[in-house]
Coordinates of C-alpha atoms and ligand atoms in Angstrom, one line a residue:
Chain T
M1 CA -135.8 72.9 -126.2
G2 CA -138.8 71.3 -124.9
G3 CA -141.1 69.1 -127.0
N4 CA -142.5 72.1 -129.0
G5 CA -141.4 73.0 -132.4
T6 CA -143.9 75.7 -133.2
G7 CA -141.8 78.5 -131.8
Q8 CA -144.6 79.3 -129.1
S9 CA -143.2 79.5 -125.7
I10 CA -146.5 79.8 -123.9
L11 CA -149.8 78.2 -125.4
V12 CA -153.0 78.6 -123.5
E13 CA -156.2 76.9 -124.7
G14 CA -159.7 77.2 -123.3
L15 CA -158.3 77.8 -119.9
E16 CA -161.1 77.8 -117.1
K17 CA -160.9 78.1 -113.5
R18 CA -163.8 78.5 -110.8
F19 CA -163.6 79.4 -107.2
G20 CA -166.9 78.4 -105.8
D21 CA -169.4 80.7 -107.4
V22 CA -166.7 82.9 -108.9
H23 CA -165.9 82.1 -112.5
A24 CA -162.3 83.5 -112.5
L25 CA -161.4 82.3 -116.0
R26 CA -164.0 81.5 -118.6
G27 CA -162.0 79.7 -121.2
I28 CA -159.2 82.1 -122.4
D29 CA -156.8 81.4 -125.3
F30 CA -153.6 83.1 -126.2
A31 CA -150.0 82.2 -127.4
V32 CA -146.7 83.8 -126.7
P33 CA -144.0 83.3 -129.4
R34 CA -140.6 82.5 -127.9
G35 CA -138.6 85.6 -127.1
S36 CA -141.5 88.0 -127.2
V37 CA -143.4 89.9 -124.5
L38 CA -147.2 89.4 -123.9
G39 CA -149.1 92.0 -121.9
L40 CA -152.0 90.5 -120.1
L41 CA -154.1 93.7 -119.5
G42 CA -157.1 94.0 -117.3
P43 CA -158.8 95.7 -114.3
N44 CA -158.6 94.3 -110.8
G45 CA -160.3 90.9 -110.5
A46 CA -160.2 90.3 -114.2
G47 CA -158.4 86.9 -113.7
K48 CA -154.7 87.9 -114.5
T49 CA -153.2 86.5 -111.2
T50 CA -155.3 83.4 -111.6
A51 CA -153.9 82.7 -115.2
V52 CA -150.3 83.4 -114.0
R53 CA -150.8 81.0 -111.0
I54 CA -152.0 78.2 -113.4
L55 CA -149.1 78.8 -115.8
T56 CA -146.6 78.7 -113.0
T57 CA -148.0 75.4 -111.7
L58 CA -149.4 76.8 -108.5
L59 CA -153.2 76.2 -109.5
T60 CA -154.8 73.4 -111.3
P61 CA -157.2 74.6 -114.0
D62 CA -160.8 73.2 -114.2
G63 CA -160.8 73.1 -118.0
G64 CA -158.5 73.7 -120.9
R65 CA -154.9 73.4 -121.0
A66 CA -151.7 75.4 -120.8
V67 CA -148.3 74.5 -122.1
V68 CA -144.9 76.2 -121.4
E69 CA -142.1 75.3 -123.7
G70 CA -143.8 72.2 -124.8
F71 CA -144.5 71.0 -121.3
D72 CA -148.1 70.7 -119.9
V73 CA -148.3 72.7 -116.8
V74 CA -150.4 70.0 -115.0
R75 CA -148.8 66.7 -116.3
D76 CA -145.3 68.1 -116.5
A77 CA -145.3 70.6 -113.6
A78 CA -141.8 69.6 -112.5
A79 CA -140.3 70.3 -115.9
V80 CA -142.2 73.6 -116.1
R81 CA -140.8 74.7 -112.8
R82 CA -137.3 74.2 -114.1
L83 CA -138.0 76.6 -116.9
L84 CA -139.8 79.5 -115.3
G85 CA -139.2 82.6 -113.2
L86 CA -141.9 84.3 -111.3
A87 CA -142.0 87.6 -109.7
G88 CA -145.4 88.8 -108.2
Q89 CA -147.6 91.4 -106.9
S90 CA -146.3 91.3 -103.5
A91 CA -142.6 90.9 -103.2
A92 CA -141.8 87.4 -101.7
I93 CA -138.5 88.5 -100.4
Q94 CA -137.6 87.9 -96.7
E95 CA -137.4 91.3 -95.2
E96 CA -135.2 90.5 -92.3
L97 CA -132.4 89.3 -94.6
T98 CA -130.2 91.4 -96.6
G99 CA -130.5 91.6 -100.4
R100 CA -127.5 89.3 -100.9
E101 CA -128.7 86.8 -98.4
N102 CA -132.1 86.6 -100.1
L103 CA -130.5 86.0 -103.5
E104 CA -127.9 83.5 -102.2
I105 CA -130.5 81.5 -100.6
I106 CA -132.5 81.3 -103.8
G107 CA -129.4 80.3 -105.5
R108 CA -128.8 77.4 -103.1
L109 CA -132.4 76.2 -103.6
Y110 CA -131.6 76.1 -107.4
H111 CA -128.6 74.0 -106.4
L112 CA -126.0 76.4 -107.7
G113 CA -123.5 75.6 -105.0
R114 CA -122.2 78.0 -102.3
A115 CA -119.6 79.8 -104.4
E116 CA -121.8 80.1 -107.6
A117 CA -124.9 81.2 -105.6
G118 CA -122.8 84.0 -104.1
R119 CA -121.3 85.1 -107.4
R120 CA -124.7 85.1 -109.0
A121 CA -126.2 87.1 -106.2
D122 CA -123.4 89.7 -106.6
E123 CA -123.9 89.8 -110.4
L124 CA -127.7 90.5 -110.0
L125 CA -127.3 93.0 -107.3
E126 CA -124.9 94.9 -109.5
R127 CA -127.1 94.7 -112.6
F128 CA -130.2 95.9 -110.6
D129 CA -128.4 98.8 -108.9
L130 CA -128.7 97.2 -105.6
A131 CA -125.0 96.6 -104.9
P132 CA -124.7 99.6 -102.5
A133 CA -127.6 98.1 -100.4
A134 CA -126.5 94.5 -100.6
H135 CA -125.7 94.1 -97.1
R136 CA -128.6 95.9 -95.6
P137 CA -131.8 94.2 -94.5
A138 CA -134.4 94.1 -97.3
K139 CA -136.9 95.9 -95.1
T140 CA -134.9 99.0 -95.3
Y141 CA -135.2 99.1 -99.1
S142 CA -137.7 101.4 -100.9
G143 CA -140.7 99.9 -102.7
G144 CA -138.9 100.1 -106.0
M145 CA -135.8 98.4 -104.6
Q146 CA -137.8 95.6 -103.1
R147 CA -139.4 95.0 -106.4
R148 CA -136.0 94.9 -108.1
L149 CA -134.7 92.5 -105.6
D150 CA -137.8 90.3 -106.1
L151 CA -137.4 90.5 -109.9
A152 CA -133.6 89.7 -109.4
A153 CA -134.6 86.6 -107.3
S154 CA -136.8 85.3 -110.2
L155 CA -133.8 85.5 -112.5
V156 CA -131.3 83.6 -110.4
A157 CA -131.5 80.4 -112.5
H158 CA -131.6 82.1 -115.9
P159 CA -135.3 81.2 -116.6
A160 CA -136.3 80.8 -120.2
V161 CA -139.8 82.1 -119.4
L162 CA -140.5 84.8 -117.0
F163 CA -143.8 85.7 -115.4
L164 CA -144.3 89.2 -113.9
D165 CA -147.6 89.7 -112.1
E166 CA -148.2 93.5 -111.9
P167 CA -144.6 94.3 -111.5
T168 CA -145.1 98.0 -110.9
T169 CA -148.5 98.2 -109.1
G170 CA -148.1 100.4 -106.0
L171 CA -144.8 101.9 -107.2
D172 CA -144.3 105.7 -107.5
P173 CA -143.6 107.0 -111.1
R174 CA -139.9 106.9 -110.5
G175 CA -140.0 103.3 -109.2
R176 CA -142.1 102.4 -112.2
S177 CA -139.9 103.8 -114.9
G178 CA -136.8 102.2 -113.1
M179 CA -138.7 98.9 -113.3
W180 CA -139.6 99.4 -117.0
E181 CA -136.0 100.0 -117.8
V182 CA -134.9 96.8 -116.2
I183 CA -137.7 94.9 -117.9
R184 CA -136.7 96.2 -121.3
E185 CA -133.1 95.2 -120.7
L186 CA -134.2 91.6 -119.9
V187 CA -136.5 91.5 -122.9
A188 CA -133.6 92.6 -125.3
Q189 CA -131.8 89.5 -124.1
G190 CA -134.4 87.3 -125.5
T191 CA -136.3 86.1 -122.4
T192 CA -139.8 85.2 -123.1
L193 CA -142.1 87.5 -120.9
L194 CA -145.7 87.3 -119.8
L195 CA -146.5 90.5 -118.0
T196 CA -149.8 91.3 -116.3
T197 CA -150.8 94.9 -115.6
Q198 CA -153.7 97.3 -114.9
Y199 CA -151.9 100.1 -116.6
L200 CA -152.5 100.6 -120.3
E201 CA -149.5 102.7 -120.5
E202 CA -147.3 99.9 -119.2
A203 CA -148.6 97.3 -121.8
D204 CA -148.2 99.9 -124.5
E205 CA -144.6 100.5 -123.3
L206 CA -143.5 97.0 -122.8
A207 CA -145.6 94.4 -124.7
D208 CA -145.3 93.1 -128.3
Q209 CA -148.8 91.7 -128.1
I210 CA -151.5 92.7 -125.8
V211 CA -154.4 90.4 -124.6
V212 CA -157.1 92.3 -122.9
I213 CA -159.2 90.3 -120.4
D214 CA -162.2 91.4 -118.4
Q215 CA -164.3 89.2 -116.0
G216 CA -162.3 86.1 -117.0
A217 CA -162.7 86.4 -120.7
V218 CA -160.5 87.7 -123.5
I219 CA -162.1 90.7 -124.9
A220 CA -159.5 91.7 -127.4
A221 CA -156.1 90.9 -128.6
G222 CA -153.4 92.2 -130.9
T223 CA -150.6 94.7 -131.0
S224 CA -151.0 98.1 -129.3
E225 CA -151.5 99.7 -132.8
Q226 CA -154.2 97.1 -133.8
L227 CA -156.1 97.8 -130.5
K228 CA -155.9 101.5 -131.0
S229 CA -157.2 101.3 -134.6
K230 CA -160.3 99.6 -133.2
V231 CA -161.4 102.9 -131.5
G232 CA -161.3 104.5 -135.0
G233 CA -158.7 107.0 -136.0
D234 CA -157.0 110.0 -134.5
V235 CA -158.1 112.5 -131.9
V236 CA -157.9 116.2 -131.7
E237 CA -157.8 117.5 -128.2
F238 CA -157.8 121.0 -126.8
T239 CA -158.7 122.8 -123.5
V240 CA -161.0 125.7 -123.0
P241 CA -159.8 127.6 -120.0
D242 CA -162.9 129.8 -119.8
A243 CA -165.5 127.4 -118.6
S244 CA -168.4 129.7 -119.7
R245 CA -167.2 129.3 -123.5
L246 CA -167.1 125.5 -123.4
G247 CA -170.5 125.2 -124.9
D248 CA -169.6 127.6 -127.7
A249 CA -166.5 125.5 -128.5
V250 CA -168.3 122.3 -128.6
A251 CA -171.0 123.9 -131.0
A252 CA -168.1 125.2 -133.2
V253 CA -166.6 121.8 -133.9
A254 CA -169.8 119.7 -133.6
G255 CA -170.4 119.5 -137.3
L256 CA -166.9 118.3 -138.1
T257 CA -167.5 114.5 -137.5
D258 CA -170.3 112.1 -137.2
G259 CA -169.8 111.5 -133.4
D260 CA -170.2 114.1 -130.7
P261 CA -167.1 115.7 -129.3
F262 CA -166.1 114.4 -125.8
T263 CA -166.0 117.0 -123.1
D264 CA -164.7 116.9 -119.6
Q265 CA -166.7 119.7 -117.7
E266 CA -164.1 119.6 -114.9
T267 CA -160.9 120.3 -116.9
G268 CA -162.5 122.1 -119.9
K269 CA -160.9 119.4 -122.1
V270 CA -162.6 118.6 -125.5
S271 CA -161.7 115.6 -127.7
V272 CA -162.9 115.3 -131.3
S273 CA -162.5 112.1 -133.1
I274 CA -161.4 113.0 -136.8
G275 CA -160.9 109.6 -138.4
D276 CA -157.9 109.7 -140.8
R277 CA -158.2 113.3 -141.9
G278 CA -155.1 114.3 -139.9
S279 CA -153.7 117.8 -140.1
E280 CA -156.5 118.9 -142.5
A281 CA -159.0 118.4 -139.8
L282 CA -156.7 120.1 -137.2
I283 CA -156.6 123.2 -139.4
E284 CA -160.3 123.1 -139.7
V285 CA -160.7 122.9 -135.9
V286 CA -158.6 126.1 -135.5
R287 CA -160.4 128.0 -138.2
R288 CA -163.8 127.2 -136.6
L289 CA -162.8 128.1 -133.1
D290 CA -161.2 131.2 -134.3
A291 CA -164.5 132.2 -136.1
A292 CA -166.3 131.6 -132.9
A293 CA -163.7 133.8 -131.0
V294 CA -163.1 130.9 -128.4
E295 CA -159.8 131.0 -126.7
I296 CA -158.1 127.6 -126.3
A297 CA -154.9 126.0 -124.8
G298 CA -153.0 122.9 -125.4
L299 CA -154.2 122.0 -129.0
S300 CA -152.9 118.5 -130.1
L301 CA -153.5 115.7 -132.6
R302 CA -152.9 112.3 -131.1
R303 CA -153.4 108.6 -131.7
P304 CA -156.0 107.1 -129.4
S305 CA -154.6 105.8 -126.1
L306 CA -155.2 102.4 -124.7
D307 CA -157.6 104.2 -122.3
D308 CA -159.7 105.1 -125.2
V309 CA -159.5 101.4 -126.4
F310 CA -160.6 100.0 -123.0
L311 CA -163.5 102.4 -122.8
A312 CA -164.6 101.5 -126.4
L313 CA -164.2 97.7 -125.7
T314 CA -165.9 97.4 -122.3
G315 CA -167.8 100.6 -121.7
H316 CA -166.0 101.2 -118.6
A317 CA -162.5 102.6 -117.8
A318 CA -159.9 100.0 -117.0
E319 CA -159.0 101.3 -113.7
E320 CA -162.2 102.2 -112.0
S321 CA -162.1 99.4 -109.6
A322 CA -158.3 99.5 -109.0
A323 CA -157.2 100.0 -105.5
T324 CA -154.0 101.7 -106.3
P325 CA -154.2 104.7 -108.6
G326 CA -152.3 104.4 -111.7
P327 CA -150.5 106.9 -114.0
P328 CA -153.5 107.9 -116.1
R329 CA -155.5 108.6 -113.0
R330 CA -152.8 110.5 -111.4
R331 CA -152.7 112.6 -114.4
G332 CA -156.4 113.3 -114.2
R333 CA -156.0 114.5 -110.6
R334 CA -153.2 116.8 -111.4
A335 CA -155.2 118.3 -114.2
R336 CA -158.1 118.9 -111.9
Q337 CA -155.9 120.6 -109.4
E338 CA -154.4 122.9 -112.0
A339 CA -157.9 123.8 -113.3
G340 CA -159.0 124.6 -109.8
A341 CA -155.9 126.8 -109.1
Chain J
M1 CA -125.3 89.3 -123.4
T2 CA -126.5 89.8 -126.9
T3 CA -128.0 86.3 -127.4
V4 CA -131.3 86.4 -129.1
A5 CA -132.5 82.8 -128.1
A6 CA -133.9 82.3 -124.7
P7 CA -131.1 81.2 -122.5
I8 CA -131.7 77.8 -120.8
T9 CA -129.2 76.8 -118.3
V10 CA -131.5 74.6 -116.2
A11 CA -132.0 71.2 -117.6
P12 CA -135.6 70.7 -118.4
T13 CA -135.2 66.9 -117.9
A14 CA -135.7 65.3 -114.6
P15 CA -132.4 64.6 -112.6
P16 CA -131.8 61.1 -111.4
I17 CA -133.7 59.9 -108.3
I18 CA -130.6 59.6 -106.1
R19 CA -129.8 63.2 -106.9
Q20 CA -133.3 64.4 -106.1
A21 CA -133.1 62.5 -102.8
G22 CA -130.0 64.3 -101.9
W23 CA -131.4 67.6 -102.9
A24 CA -134.5 67.0 -100.6
V25 CA -131.9 66.9 -97.7
T26 CA -129.9 69.9 -98.8
D27 CA -133.1 72.0 -99.7
S28 CA -134.4 71.4 -96.3
L29 CA -131.2 72.4 -94.6
V30 CA -131.0 75.6 -96.7
M31 CA -134.5 76.4 -95.7
A32 CA -133.7 75.7 -92.0
K33 CA -130.6 77.9 -92.2
R34 CA -132.8 80.7 -93.7
N35 CA -135.5 80.4 -91.0
L36 CA -132.8 80.4 -88.2
L37 CA -131.2 83.5 -89.8
V38 CA -134.6 85.3 -89.8
W39 CA -135.1 84.3 -86.2
S40 CA -131.8 85.6 -85.1
R41 CA -132.6 89.0 -86.7
V42 CA -136.0 89.6 -85.0
P43 CA -135.6 90.8 -81.3
A44 CA -139.2 89.8 -80.6
Y45 CA -138.6 86.2 -81.6
I46 CA -135.5 86.0 -79.4
V47 CA -137.4 87.4 -76.5
F48 CA -140.2 85.0 -77.0
T49 CA -138.0 81.9 -77.2
I50 CA -135.4 82.7 -74.5
V51 CA -136.7 85.4 -72.1
Q52 CA -140.1 83.9 -71.7
P53 CA -139.1 80.4 -70.5
V54 CA -136.4 82.0 -68.2
M55 CA -139.2 84.1 -66.6
F56 CA -141.2 80.9 -66.1
V57 CA -138.3 79.2 -64.3
L58 CA -137.9 82.2 -62.0
M59 CA -141.5 82.9 -61.4
F60 CA -142.3 79.3 -60.4
R61 CA -139.1 78.8 -58.5
Y62 CA -139.5 81.9 -56.4
V63 CA -143.0 83.2 -56.6
F64 CA -145.2 80.0 -56.5
G65 CA -142.6 77.5 -55.5
G66 CA -142.9 78.2 -51.8
A67 CA -146.5 77.3 -51.7
I68 CA -146.0 74.0 -53.7
H69 CA -144.9 71.0 -51.7
V70 CA -143.6 68.0 -53.5
P71 CA -142.1 64.6 -52.2
V72 CA -139.0 64.9 -54.4
K73 CA -135.4 64.9 -53.5
G74 CA -134.0 68.5 -54.0
G75 CA -137.4 70.1 -53.4
Y76 CA -139.6 72.0 -55.9
V77 CA -136.9 73.2 -58.3
S78 CA -136.1 69.5 -59.0
Y79 CA -139.8 68.8 -59.6
L80 CA -140.2 72.0 -61.8
M81 CA -137.4 71.9 -64.2
P82 CA -138.5 68.8 -66.3
G83 CA -142.0 70.4 -66.3
I84 CA -140.6 73.9 -67.7
I85 CA -138.5 72.1 -70.2
G86 CA -141.5 70.1 -71.4
Q87 CA -143.5 73.2 -71.7
T88 CA -140.7 74.9 -73.6
G89 CA -140.9 72.1 -76.2
A90 CA -144.7 72.7 -76.5
F91 CA -144.6 76.3 -76.7
A92 CA -141.8 76.4 -79.3
S93 CA -144.6 75.3 -81.6
M94 CA -146.2 78.7 -81.6
G95 CA -143.4 79.9 -83.7
T96 CA -144.1 77.2 -86.2
A97 CA -147.7 78.2 -86.7
I98 CA -147.0 81.9 -86.9
S99 CA -144.2 81.7 -89.2
L100 CA -146.0 79.4 -91.7
A101 CA -149.1 81.5 -91.6
Q102 CA -147.0 84.6 -92.4
E103 CA -145.3 82.9 -95.3
V104 CA -148.6 81.8 -96.8
Q105 CA -149.9 85.4 -96.6
K106 CA -146.8 87.0 -97.9
G107 CA -146.8 84.8 -101.0
A108 CA -143.3 83.3 -100.1
I109 CA -144.7 79.7 -100.0
D110 CA -146.1 80.3 -103.5
R111 CA -142.7 81.3 -104.8
F112 CA -141.1 78.3 -103.3
R113 CA -143.7 76.1 -104.7
S114 CA -143.1 77.5 -108.2
M115 CA -139.4 76.5 -108.0
P116 CA -137.9 73.2 -108.7
I117 CA -137.1 72.5 -105.0
A118 CA -138.0 69.3 -103.1
R119 CA -141.8 69.6 -102.1
S120 CA -141.0 68.6 -98.6
A121 CA -138.2 71.3 -98.1
V122 CA -140.4 74.1 -96.8
L123 CA -142.0 72.1 -94.2
A124 CA -139.0 70.1 -93.3
G125 CA -136.8 73.3 -93.1
R126 CA -139.3 74.9 -90.8
L127 CA -139.4 71.9 -88.4
I128 CA -135.7 71.5 -88.4
A129 CA -135.3 75.2 -87.6
D130 CA -137.8 75.0 -84.8
V131 CA -136.3 72.0 -83.2
V132 CA -132.8 73.8 -83.3
R133 CA -134.5 76.9 -81.7
M134 CA -136.1 74.5 -79.1
L135 CA -132.8 72.9 -78.2
I136 CA -131.1 76.3 -77.7
T137 CA -134.0 77.4 -75.3
I138 CA -133.6 74.1 -73.4
V139 CA -130.0 74.5 -73.0
I140 CA -130.5 78.1 -71.6
V141 CA -133.3 76.9 -69.3
V142 CA -131.2 74.1 -67.9
G143 CA -128.5 76.7 -67.2
I144 CA -130.8 79.0 -65.4
G145 CA -132.1 75.9 -63.6
Y146 CA -128.6 75.1 -62.4
A147 CA -128.2 78.7 -61.2
V148 CA -131.3 78.5 -59.1
G149 CA -130.5 75.1 -57.5
F150 CA -131.6 72.4 -59.9
R151 CA -129.4 69.3 -60.4
F152 CA -129.7 66.3 -62.7
Q153 CA -129.8 63.3 -60.3
N154 CA -129.6 60.5 -62.8
G155 CA -126.3 61.0 -64.6
V156 CA -125.5 62.3 -68.0
G157 CA -127.4 59.5 -69.8
G158 CA -130.6 60.4 -68.0
A159 CA -130.1 64.1 -68.7
V160 CA -129.6 63.3 -72.4
C161 CA -132.7 61.1 -72.6
M162 CA -134.7 63.8 -70.9
V163 CA -133.7 66.3 -73.5
L164 CA -134.3 63.9 -76.4
L165 CA -137.7 63.1 -75.1
A166 CA -138.6 66.8 -74.7
T167 CA -137.3 67.4 -78.3
G168 CA -139.4 64.6 -79.7
F169 CA -142.4 65.9 -77.8
G170 CA -141.7 69.4 -79.1
L171 CA -141.5 68.2 -82.7
A172 CA -144.8 66.5 -82.4
V173 CA -146.4 69.6 -81.1
C174 CA -144.7 71.6 -84.0
C175 CA -146.3 69.2 -86.4
I176 CA -149.8 70.0 -85.0
S177 CA -148.9 73.6 -85.1
A178 CA -147.6 73.5 -88.7
F179 CA -150.9 72.0 -89.6
T180 CA -153.0 74.6 -87.9
G181 CA -150.8 77.5 -89.2
L182 CA -151.2 76.4 -92.8
A183 CA -154.8 75.7 -92.3
I184 CA -155.6 79.0 -90.6
R185 CA -153.2 81.1 -92.6
D186 CA -153.6 84.1 -90.4
E187 CA -150.7 84.9 -88.0
E188 CA -152.9 86.3 -85.1
S189 CA -155.6 83.6 -85.3
A190 CA -152.8 80.9 -85.5
Q191 CA -151.2 82.4 -82.3
A192 CA -154.6 82.6 -80.5
F193 CA -155.5 79.1 -81.4
G194 CA -152.2 77.8 -80.2
L195 CA -152.7 79.3 -76.8
I196 CA -156.2 78.0 -76.6
W197 CA -155.2 74.3 -76.5
L198 CA -151.6 74.6 -75.3
F199 CA -152.3 76.5 -72.1
P200 CA -154.9 74.2 -70.5
L201 CA -153.0 71.2 -71.7
T202 CA -149.7 72.2 -70.2
F203 CA -151.1 73.6 -66.9
V204 CA -153.6 70.9 -66.3
S205 CA -150.8 68.3 -66.2
S206 CA -148.0 67.2 -63.9
A207 CA -145.7 69.9 -65.2
F208 CA -145.9 72.6 -62.4
V209 CA -148.0 71.0 -59.5
P210 CA -148.6 67.5 -58.4
I211 CA -151.8 66.1 -59.6
Q212 CA -153.1 65.1 -56.2
T213 CA -153.6 68.8 -55.4
M214 CA -156.2 69.1 -58.2
P215 CA -160.0 68.5 -57.6
S216 CA -160.7 64.8 -58.2
W217 CA -162.7 65.4 -61.5
L218 CA -159.7 67.2 -63.0
Q219 CA -157.3 64.6 -61.7
V220 CA -158.8 61.9 -64.0
F221 CA -158.0 64.0 -67.1
A222 CA -154.7 65.4 -65.9
R223 CA -153.4 62.0 -64.9
N224 CA -154.0 60.4 -68.2
Q225 CA -153.3 63.1 -70.7
P226 CA -150.1 62.8 -72.9
I227 CA -148.3 65.9 -71.5
T228 CA -148.4 64.4 -68.0
L229 CA -147.2 61.1 -69.3
I230 CA -144.2 62.8 -71.1
I231 CA -143.3 65.0 -68.3
N232 CA -143.4 62.1 -65.8
A233 CA -141.1 60.2 -68.1
M234 CA -138.7 63.2 -68.3
R235 CA -138.8 63.6 -64.5
S236 CA -137.8 60.0 -64.1
F237 CA -135.0 60.4 -66.6
A238 CA -133.8 63.6 -64.8
L239 CA -134.2 62.4 -61.2
G240 CA -134.2 58.7 -61.3
G241 CA -137.0 56.3 -60.6
P242 CA -139.2 53.9 -62.7
V243 CA -139.4 55.1 -66.3
A244 CA -140.7 52.2 -68.3
H245 CA -144.5 52.7 -68.2
A246 CA -144.5 56.5 -68.6
L247 CA -141.8 56.2 -71.5
W248 CA -143.7 53.7 -73.6
T249 CA -147.0 55.5 -73.3
S250 CA -145.4 58.9 -74.1
L251 CA -143.4 57.5 -77.1
A252 CA -146.7 56.0 -78.3
S253 CA -148.4 59.3 -78.0
I254 CA -145.7 61.2 -79.8
A255 CA -145.7 58.6 -82.6
G256 CA -149.5 58.8 -82.7
V257 CA -149.4 62.6 -83.1
L258 CA -146.7 62.4 -85.8
I259 CA -148.5 59.8 -87.8
F260 CA -151.7 61.7 -87.6
F261 CA -150.5 65.3 -88.0
L262 CA -147.5 65.1 -90.3
P263 CA -149.6 63.9 -93.3
L264 CA -152.3 66.5 -92.4
A265 CA -149.6 69.3 -92.4
V266 CA -148.2 68.1 -95.7
R267 CA -151.8 68.0 -97.1
A268 CA -152.4 71.6 -95.9
Y269 CA -149.1 72.8 -97.4
R270 CA -150.1 71.2 -100.8
R271 CA -153.4 73.0 -100.5
T272 CA -151.9 76.5 -99.8
S273 CA -152.9 77.6 -103.3
Ligands
ADP401 N1 -158.2 81.7 -104.0 C1 -159.4 82.2 -104.4 N2 -160.5 81.9 -103.8 C2 -161.7 82.5 -104.3 N3 -161.8 83.5 -105.2 C3 -160.7 83.8 -105.9 C4 -159.4 83.3 -105.5 N4 -158.4 83.8 -106.2 C5 -159.0 84.6 -107.0 N5 -160.4 84.7 -106.8 C6 -161.4 85.5 -107.6 O1 -161.1 85.3 -108.9 C7 -161.3 86.5 -109.6 C8 -160.0 86.8 -110.4 O2 -159.1 87.2 -109.5 P1 -157.6 87.4 -110.0 O3 -157.1 86.4 -110.9 O4 -156.8 87.6 -108.7 O5 -157.7 88.8 -110.7 P2 -156.6 89.9 -111.1 O6 -155.2 89.3 -110.7 O7 -156.8 90.2 -112.5 O8 -156.9 91.1 -110.2 C9 -161.6 87.6 -108.7 O9 -163.1 87.8 -108.7 C10 -161.2 87.0 -107.3 O10 -161.9 87.4 -106.2
MG402 MG1 -153.8 90.1 -109.4

């Protein structure tokens, strides 16, 4: 399998790319062990698509190198193309053709032969819950179905390495969870996967290793747990329904830790970082609020989320520049509506 | 289904060269079939490739035709039909530019470029499909022509040569259009740009009116531009008469366009990333 005995399926070293004045990649490094999932996480414009395009032989890097299954993506581009599958941000399926026709044509282009291409198309349609829509033009499909068809198309030739560039961007929550389920199944079968996403929750759900990039540079890498531990310990979170008592609540818990509690004036939510003191700190919070006679709702102790990680690493939220609202943001809006009701 | 190792069924080594050459042909045919299938599913495309040339035949035959006098056996309709067929070949190229621009925008070309298919297949498949589309239109236009009084006057051989020349000309214009579509990458701009040069070039030619009726300053251009040469040759094939001079000059101009624009189109395709 390839000329690479190290067990790394994808290896990226010092990768650089410029578009005129824009320094899209400023020398990034990462490796993806065979059979594992790497989440390339970053806001819009971070350089995720550029990295994927270089790895899939569509762009030539200006510096550094990238190797897929032992083949250099520039020198051995033809060999790399025989190993990879790619599904992108915009579904590249032909909308006028039916789902089955789309897959059949891809199969023919992979030289499967007419009968085999048809058989493979049916198999994939079945597997991605598209069989009932197999003979309908793809333009009648929902967004989620189109993405699944696009993903199916990338799998026609059983790729050893799969690249998914923002596979759920623009999907509604149902489409997104459907997509996650499909991706998890794929991964369980041992395909190496590089997935890019703007959604922290998505990387957390699907990836073994996460590489966080911002403005063309890697700013953090590790497992989801490792990244979370960078923010420093657990968080106690509660909501004060009565906005006039918010100040009292903050004053009551302020002495508990070194840092200031974080408050969201709009939702009345207060988060207190409590290090590794766990339930002991939780009890202390309840005692103090009780003593101050502040009524609270929704008290919880949680591990820091990747949102907290991104804020801690970059000083700005991951999705502030994103065009499409992601799940964390949606949650925020809902919370605000409830608070206003 | 429970295998842990990454399944590799596609050989990572390069297949033999003969095999690759064969695939270059079949890949192009698969792409051509895909393009024709798409074309047959979009009513607007069908209207554009069939209804529009038919309207031109009827309009020129019955609306303008009475005012245009030509020294040709069979009258204006005999003069007109080779012109309309030549124009059909030229205008078929608009579809080439529009489709390629669309595919660049949608990311479809990117997807094909990431697959181990022959590099030439996307472009070749497009051109093959467009030539087939053009032939369908030509057959329909000739049928309509026969219904309104047109007759080939130079035998079957002449008719076939005329259609072949129109097709070769259309293919050459499609190459120019493929280049502009890939270079411009925007569907509407590609279409507008096509109209800007195709309209004057086809109308300031011998396609619809005899050149002697134009002002003398325009005659110099109209007489010597390639579309006039090609249409004159087509007319001689269809109606009889001396063909040699017009034929050689038109074949030379078709070859010139192909030699110049085909490499440009291939280069623009390579640079779509
Ligand atoms: N073809 C291109 N020409 C010019 N600039 C580009 C091109 N592709 C990407 N960029 C720029 O490079 C940066 C990274 O883009 P991209 O890789 O698409 O980010 P992401 O996928 O993370 O949103 C952005 O600033 C983007 O505007
Ligand atoms: Mg992107």
